[in-house]
Coordinates of C-alpha atoms in Angstrom, one line a residue:
M1 CA 15.2 12.7 -1.4
K2 CA 13.7 15.7 0.3
V3 CA 10.2 15.5 1.7
E4 CA 8.0 18.5 2.8
K5 CA 4.8 17.4 4.6
K6 CA 1.7 19.5 5.1
V7 CA -1.5 18.2 6.7
I8 CA -4.3 19.7 4.6
S9 CA -7.3 18.3 6.4
K10 CA -8.4 16.2 9.4
L11 CA -10.9 13.5 8.3
T12 CA -11.8 10.6 10.6
K13 CA -10.8 7.3 9.0
C14 CA -9.9 9.0 5.7
Y15 CA -9.5 6.3 3.1
S16 CA -10.1 6.9 -0.6
I17 CA -8.4 9.4 -2.9
A18 CA -9.2 10.1 -6.6
P19 CA -8.5 12.8 -9.2
L20 CA -11.4 14.8 -10.6
Q21 CA -11.5 17.3 -13.5
Y22 CA -14.2 19.9 -12.6
Q23 CA -15.0 23.3 -13.9
G24 CA -11.9 23.2 -16.2
K25 CA -9.4 22.5 -13.4
A26 CA -7.7 19.5 -11.8
H27 CA -8.9 18.5 -8.3
F28 CA -8.8 15.5 -6.1
L29 CA -11.4 13.9 -3.8
V30 CA -10.8 12.4 -0.4
A31 CA -13.5 10.3 1.3
A32 CA -13.9 8.3 4.5
E33 CA -14.2 4.7 5.3
K34 CA -16.8 5.2 8.0
Q35 CA -19.8 7.5 8.2
D36 CA -17.9 10.8 7.5
P37 CA -17.6 13.4 4.8
C38 CA -16.1 13.5 1.3
Y39 CA -14.1 16.6 0.4
L40 CA -12.9 18.1 -2.8
F41 CA -9.5 19.8 -2.9
D42 CA -7.6 21.8 -5.5
L43 CA -4.0 20.8 -6.4
D44 CA -2.6 23.3 -3.9
G45 CA -4.4 21.3 -1.1
N46 CA -7.2 23.8 -0.5
Q47 CA -10.6 22.4 0.3
V48 CA -13.0 23.8 -2.3
D49 CA -16.2 21.9 -1.5
K50 CA -17.8 19.2 0.6
V51 CA -19.5 16.6 -1.5
W52 CA -21.5 15.0 1.4
D53 CA -21.5 14.6 5.2
G54 CA -22.2 10.9 4.9
P55 CA -23.0 8.0 4.9
G56 CA -19.5 7.4 3.5
G57 CA -18.1 3.8 3.4
V58 CA -16.0 4.8 0.3
M59 CA -13.4 2.4 -1.1
S60 CA -13.1 3.7 -4.7
M61 CA -14.0 6.8 -6.7
V62 CA -13.6 7.1 -10.5
Q63 CA -14.5 10.0 -12.7
V64 CA -17.0 9.3 -15.6
P65 CA -14.9 9.9 -18.7
G66 CA -15.6 13.2 -20.5
S67 CA -17.7 14.5 -17.7
D68 CA -17.4 17.8 -15.8
G69 CA -17.0 16.5 -12.2
Q70 CA -19.4 13.5 -12.4
Y71 CA -18.0 10.4 -10.8
L72 CA -18.8 6.9 -9.5
S73 CA -18.2 5.9 -5.9
T74 CA -18.5 2.9 -3.7
Y75 CA -21.0 3.6 -0.8
K76 CA -21.7 2.0 2.5
F77 CA -18.7 -0.4 2.6
Y78 CA -17.7 0.3 6.2
S79 CA -15.5 -2.8 6.8
P80 CA -15.2 -6.4 5.5
N81 CA -17.7 -7.3 8.3
D82 CA -20.1 -4.4 7.5
S83 CA -20.5 -4.2 3.8
K84 CA -23.8 -6.1 3.0
E85 CA -25.4 -2.8 1.9
A86 CA -22.5 -1.6 -0.3
K87 CA -23.3 -0.2 -3.7
I88 CA -21.9 1.9 -6.5
V89 CA -23.4 5.4 -6.8
I90 CA -23.4 8.2 -9.4
V91 CA -22.3 11.5 -7.9
T92 CA -23.1 14.6 -10.0
P93 CA -22.2 18.2 -9.0
R94 CA -25.1 20.7 -9.3
E95 CA -23.7 23.7 -7.5
R96 CA -21.3 24.4 -4.6
G97 CA -22.3 22.2 -1.7
D98 CA -25.0 20.4 -3.7
W99 CA -24.0 17.1 -5.2
E100 CA -26.6 14.6 -6.4
V101 CA -26.1 11.0 -5.4
R102 CA -28.0 8.2 -7.2
T103 CA -27.7 4.4 -7.2
L104 CA -26.0 2.9 -10.2
V105 CA -26.1 -0.7 -8.9
D106 CA -26.5 -2.4 -5.6
L107 CA -23.5 -4.7 -5.2
P108 CA -23.0 -6.1 -1.6
H109 CA -19.4 -6.2 -0.5
V110 CA -18.1 -4.2 -3.5
H111 CA -14.6 -3.1 -2.6
R112 CA -12.8 -1.8 -5.6
F113 CA -14.0 -0.8 -9.1
D114 CA -12.8 1.1 -12.1
L115 CA -13.8 2.5 -15.5
L116 CA -11.6 1.3 -18.4
E117 CA -11.8 2.8 -21.9
R118 CA -10.9 0.9 -25.1
D119 CA -11.8 1.5 -28.7
G120 CA -14.4 4.2 -27.8
H121 CA -16.2 2.1 -25.2
V122 CA -16.2 2.5 -21.4
Y123 CA -16.3 -0.6 -19.2
L124 CA -17.1 -0.8 -15.5
I125 CA -15.1 -3.5 -13.7
A126 CA -16.1 -4.2 -10.1
C127 CA -14.6 -6.5 -7.4
T128 CA -16.4 -7.8 -4.4
L129 CA -14.2 -8.7 -1.4
K130 CA -16.6 -11.6 -0.6
S131 CA -20.0 -12.7 -1.7
G132 CA -21.7 -12.8 1.7
H133 CA -21.1 -13.6 5.4
E134 CA -23.1 -14.9 8.3
F135 CA -20.8 -13.8 11.2
K136 CA -17.7 -11.7 11.8
E137 CA -14.6 -12.8 9.9
D138 CA -16.7 -15.2 7.9
W139 CA -14.8 -15.9 4.6
S140 CA -16.7 -18.9 3.5
M141 CA -18.2 -17.1 0.4
P142 CA -15.4 -15.9 -1.9
G143 CA -15.6 -12.7 -3.9
K144 CA -16.2 -12.2 -7.6
V145 CA -15.2 -9.8 -10.5
Y146 CA -18.1 -8.2 -12.4
A147 CA -18.2 -6.1 -15.5
A148 CA -20.6 -4.1 -17.7
E149 CA -20.3 -1.6 -20.6
L150 CA -21.2 1.8 -19.2
P151 CA -23.7 3.8 -21.3
E152 CA -22.8 7.4 -22.2
D153 CA -26.0 8.7 -20.5
L154 CA -26.3 7.8 -16.9
S155 CA -29.4 9.9 -16.2
G156 CA -31.8 6.9 -16.3
F157 CA -30.2 5.0 -13.4
D158 CA -31.5 5.0 -9.9
E159 CA -32.6 2.7 -7.1
E160 CA -35.3 1.2 -9.3
H161 CA -33.4 1.2 -12.6
Q162 CA -29.9 -0.3 -12.1
L163 CA -27.0 -1.3 -14.4
K164 CA -26.9 -5.0 -15.1
L165 CA -23.6 -6.7 -14.4
T166 CA -22.0 -9.9 -15.7
V167 CA -19.7 -12.1 -13.6
L168 CA -16.2 -12.4 -15.2
R169 CA -14.6 -14.6 -12.5
E170 CA -15.7 -16.3 -9.3
N171 CA -14.1 -18.0 -6.3
M172 CA -11.7 -15.2 -5.4
L173 CA -11.1 -15.4 -1.7
K174 CA -10.3 -12.1 0.0
N175 CA -10.6 -10.3 -3.3
H176 CA -8.9 -7.1 -2.1
G177 CA -6.3 -5.6 -4.5
Y178 CA -6.9 -3.4 -7.5
Y179 CA -4.5 -1.3 -9.6
R180 CA -4.9 0.1 -13.1
V181 CA -2.0 -0.2 -15.5
T182 CA -1.6 0.8 -19.1
E183 CA 0.5 -1.1 -21.6
D184 CA 0.7 -0.5 -25.4
G185 CA -2.0 2.1 -24.9
I186 CA -4.5 -0.3 -23.4
S187 CA -5.7 0.1 -19.8
A188 CA -6.0 -3.1 -17.8
S189 CA -6.8 -4.1 -14.2
I190 CA -4.4 -5.8 -11.9
I191 CA -6.6 -7.7 -9.4
S192 CA -5.2 -9.6 -6.3
C193 CA -6.7 -12.2 -4.0
N194 CA -5.8 -15.4 -2.2
E195 CA -5.6 -17.3 -5.5
G196 CA -3.0 -14.9 -6.9
V197 CA -2.6 -11.9 -9.1
F198 CA -4.6 -11.5 -12.4
R199 CA -4.7 -9.1 -15.3
F200 CA -8.1 -8.3 -16.7
I201 CA -8.1 -6.7 -20.2
P202 CA -11.3 -5.2 -21.6
P203 CA -12.8 -6.3 -24.9
A204 CA -11.5 -5.0 -28.2
N205 CA -13.7 -3.2 -30.7
G206 CA -16.8 -3.2 -28.5
G207 CA -16.9 -6.9 -28.0
S208 CA -17.9 -8.8 -25.0
E209 CA -14.9 -11.1 -24.3
W210 CA -12.5 -10.0 -21.5
M211 CA -9.0 -11.4 -21.5
I212 CA -7.9 -12.8 -18.1
E213 CA -4.3 -13.6 -17.5
T214 CA -2.8 -15.2 -14.4
L215 CA 0.4 -13.4 -13.3
L216 CA 1.1 -15.1 -10.0
E217 CA -0.4 -18.0 -8.0
E218 CA 0.2 -16.9 -4.5
P219 CA -2.0 -15.1 -1.9
V220 CA -1.6 -11.4 -2.5
S221 CA -3.4 -8.4 -1.0
D222 CA -2.3 -5.7 -3.5
A223 CA 0.0 -5.6 -6.6
V224 CA 1.2 -3.3 -9.3
L225 CA 3.4 -3.6 -12.4
V226 CA 6.3 -1.1 -12.8
D227 CA 9.6 -1.2 -14.5
L228 CA 11.9 -0.3 -11.6
D229 CA 15.2 -1.5 -13.1
G230 CA 14.7 -0.1 -16.6
D231 CA 15.2 -3.3 -18.5
G232 CA 11.9 -2.8 -20.4
E233 CA 10.1 -5.6 -18.5
K234 CA 7.9 -4.5 -15.6
E235 CA 8.4 -6.0 -12.2
L236 CA 5.5 -7.3 -10.2
C237 CA 5.5 -5.5 -6.8
T238 CA 3.2 -7.1 -4.2
L239 CA 1.9 -6.7 -0.6
A240 CA 1.0 -10.0 0.9
P241 CA -0.8 -11.9 2.2
F242 CA -4.3 -10.3 2.8
H243 CA -3.6 -7.1 4.8
G244 CA -0.2 -8.8 5.4
E245 CA 3.3 -7.6 6.3
K246 CA 5.4 -8.7 3.3
V247 CA 6.6 -6.3 0.6
S248 CA 8.1 -8.2 -2.3
I249 CA 9.3 -7.6 -5.9
Y250 CA 9.2 -10.2 -8.7
R251 CA 11.0 -10.2 -12.0
K252 CA 9.7 -12.1 -15.1
Q253 CA 12.2 -14.8 -15.9
K254 CA 11.5 -17.5 -18.6
G255 CA 7.9 -16.4 -18.8
A256 CA 7.1 -16.6 -15.1
Y257 CA 7.4 -14.1 -12.2
E258 CA 10.1 -15.1 -9.7
K259 CA 10.7 -13.4 -6.4
V260 CA 13.9 -11.4 -6.4
Y261 CA 13.5 -9.1 -3.4
V262 CA 11.7 -9.1 0.0
F263 CA 11.8 -6.1 2.3
P264 CA 13.7 -7.4 5.4
E265 CA 11.3 -5.8 7.9
D266 CA 7.7 -6.8 8.5
A267 CA 5.4 -3.9 7.5
E268 CA 2.3 -4.8 9.4
F269 CA -1.1 -4.3 7.6
T270 CA 0.3 -3.2 4.2
H271 CA -2.2 -1.3 2.3
A272 CA -1.3 2.0 0.4
I273 CA 0.3 1.3 -3.0
Y274 CA 1.6 3.4 -5.9
G275 CA 3.7 2.3 -8.9
G276 CA 5.1 4.8 -11.3
D277 CA 7.6 7.7 -11.6
L278 CA 8.4 9.8 -8.6
C279 CA 10.7 12.7 -9.3
G280 CA 11.3 11.0 -12.7
I281 CA 12.5 7.8 -11.1
P282 CA 10.5 4.5 -11.4
S283 CA 9.2 3.9 -7.9
F284 CA 7.1 1.6 -5.8
V285 CA 5.4 3.4 -2.9
V286 CA 4.0 1.4 0.1
G287 CA 2.2 2.4 3.2
H288 CA 1.2 0.2 6.2
R289 CA -1.4 0.7 8.9
K290 CA 0.0 -1.1 12.0
G291 CA 3.4 -1.4 13.7
K292 CA 5.6 1.5 12.6
R293 CA 2.9 2.7 10.2
N294 CA 5.4 4.0 7.7
L295 CA 5.1 5.4 4.2
M296 CA 8.1 4.2 2.1
V297 CA 9.4 4.2 -1.4
F298 CA 11.3 1.4 -3.2
R299 CA 13.6 1.9 -6.1
Y300 CA 16.4 0.1 -8.0
D301 CA 20.0 1.1 -7.4
A302 CA 21.8 0.3 -10.6
S303 CA 25.3 0.8 -9.1
A304 CA 24.5 -1.8 -6.4
E305 CA 22.3 -3.9 -8.6
S306 CA 19.8 -4.1 -5.9
Y307 CA 16.5 -2.7 -4.7
V308 CA 16.6 0.0 -2.0
S309 CA 14.0 1.6 0.3
E310 CA 13.7 5.1 1.7
L311 CA 11.3 6.5 4.3
I312 CA 8.9 9.2 3.3
D313 CA 7.0 9.5 6.6
K314 CA 6.7 7.5 9.8
D315 CA 3.8 6.7 12.2
C316 CA 1.2 8.0 9.8
G317 CA -0.8 4.8 8.8
P318 CA -1.7 5.4 5.2
A319 CA -4.7 3.6 3.6
N320 CA -4.1 4.9 0.1
V321 CA -1.9 7.3 -1.8
Y322 CA -2.3 9.4 -5.0
H323 CA 0.5 10.9 -7.0
Y324 CA 0.6 14.0 -9.3
V325 CA 3.0 16.5 -10.7
Y326 CA 2.1 20.2 -10.1
N327 CA 4.2 23.3 -10.7
E328 CA 7.0 21.0 -11.7
K329 CA 7.0 19.3 -8.3
D330 CA 6.0 15.7 -7.4
V331 CA 3.2 15.5 -4.9
L332 CA 1.9 12.5 -3.0
I333 CA -1.5 12.8 -1.2
A334 CA -2.0 10.2 1.5
A335 CA -5.1 9.3 3.3
N336 CA -3.5 8.6 6.7
R337 CA -6.4 6.6 8.1
E338 CA -4.8 5.7 11.4
T339 CA -4.0 9.4 12.3
D340 CA -7.2 10.9 10.6
E341 CA -5.1 13.2 8.5
V342 CA -5.1 14.0 4.8
A343 CA -1.4 14.7 4.1
M344 CA 0.4 16.4 1.2
Y345 CA 4.0 15.4 0.6
I346 CA 6.0 17.5 -1.8
I347 CA 9.0 15.4 -2.8
T348 CA 12.2 16.5 -4.5
E349 CA 15.5 14.8 -5.2

């Protein structure tokens, strides 16, 4: 594997990355965890606009389906201990350098969220890391998962007119991990917390009942499903425990996931995660924010019948990664939070 790295921007505590279709072209957004800007880039890595200077606190960003550059974003989630004022906002481009920001819903401690489409309906699913705290590192009030159907017209929402949410599941301690997966044409949410890993599937035919499946009953910080070994059954790849150091892979055997691989080194503060093809090979990408602060890829070596890892970058401290293919080349964008750099990795075999 050959890796070409280019630092495309310096952004203090850069954190969240998301694709955005805008003015007929593919772009991506990068926003900061603290009170810093959000930038818009083209696929070449050129900054084409600044969405805002602050206040930041962005954990997730997701485009509104069918829109021209409108997206939802978390706002004012600065850390697990400074997230009481967190909310989800609607961000709408008006012209270069002028993006309107309106409240969709106040949701203290909202960490991850997504928009899932099924049978012509769009559903917001939102995860709170906790439900409150009284002091630093107070985890006595577990998080929840909320949902609502998202109307086509969002123009009526603001601070005084907010979207009503329904609780799907409660008592989710350190409710941190989120990853969207698609199976049989249906998008679902892989959500991870101390109680385990769960798959949330949106209602069919505009109904109200979500399906919730338990995949694993162990503390997990982040997880993704990807078929690394090509046997037609997706492995469950995890980072554990909360902000922990263990990278593991589970295979489904006799209807249950069983651990078949553990990365032999501790990867302190695992955080960045991607599961999918990289240069046409099923891959599991992991970044961690302490210790060696590496960005790594895990794959299955059929000849050795084992999982193998390879280093993409070292001492970079990624918070999140985003993958796309552009000009027939695979690209990873990393928000290297610990080095304040937005990095582009062009990867070839």
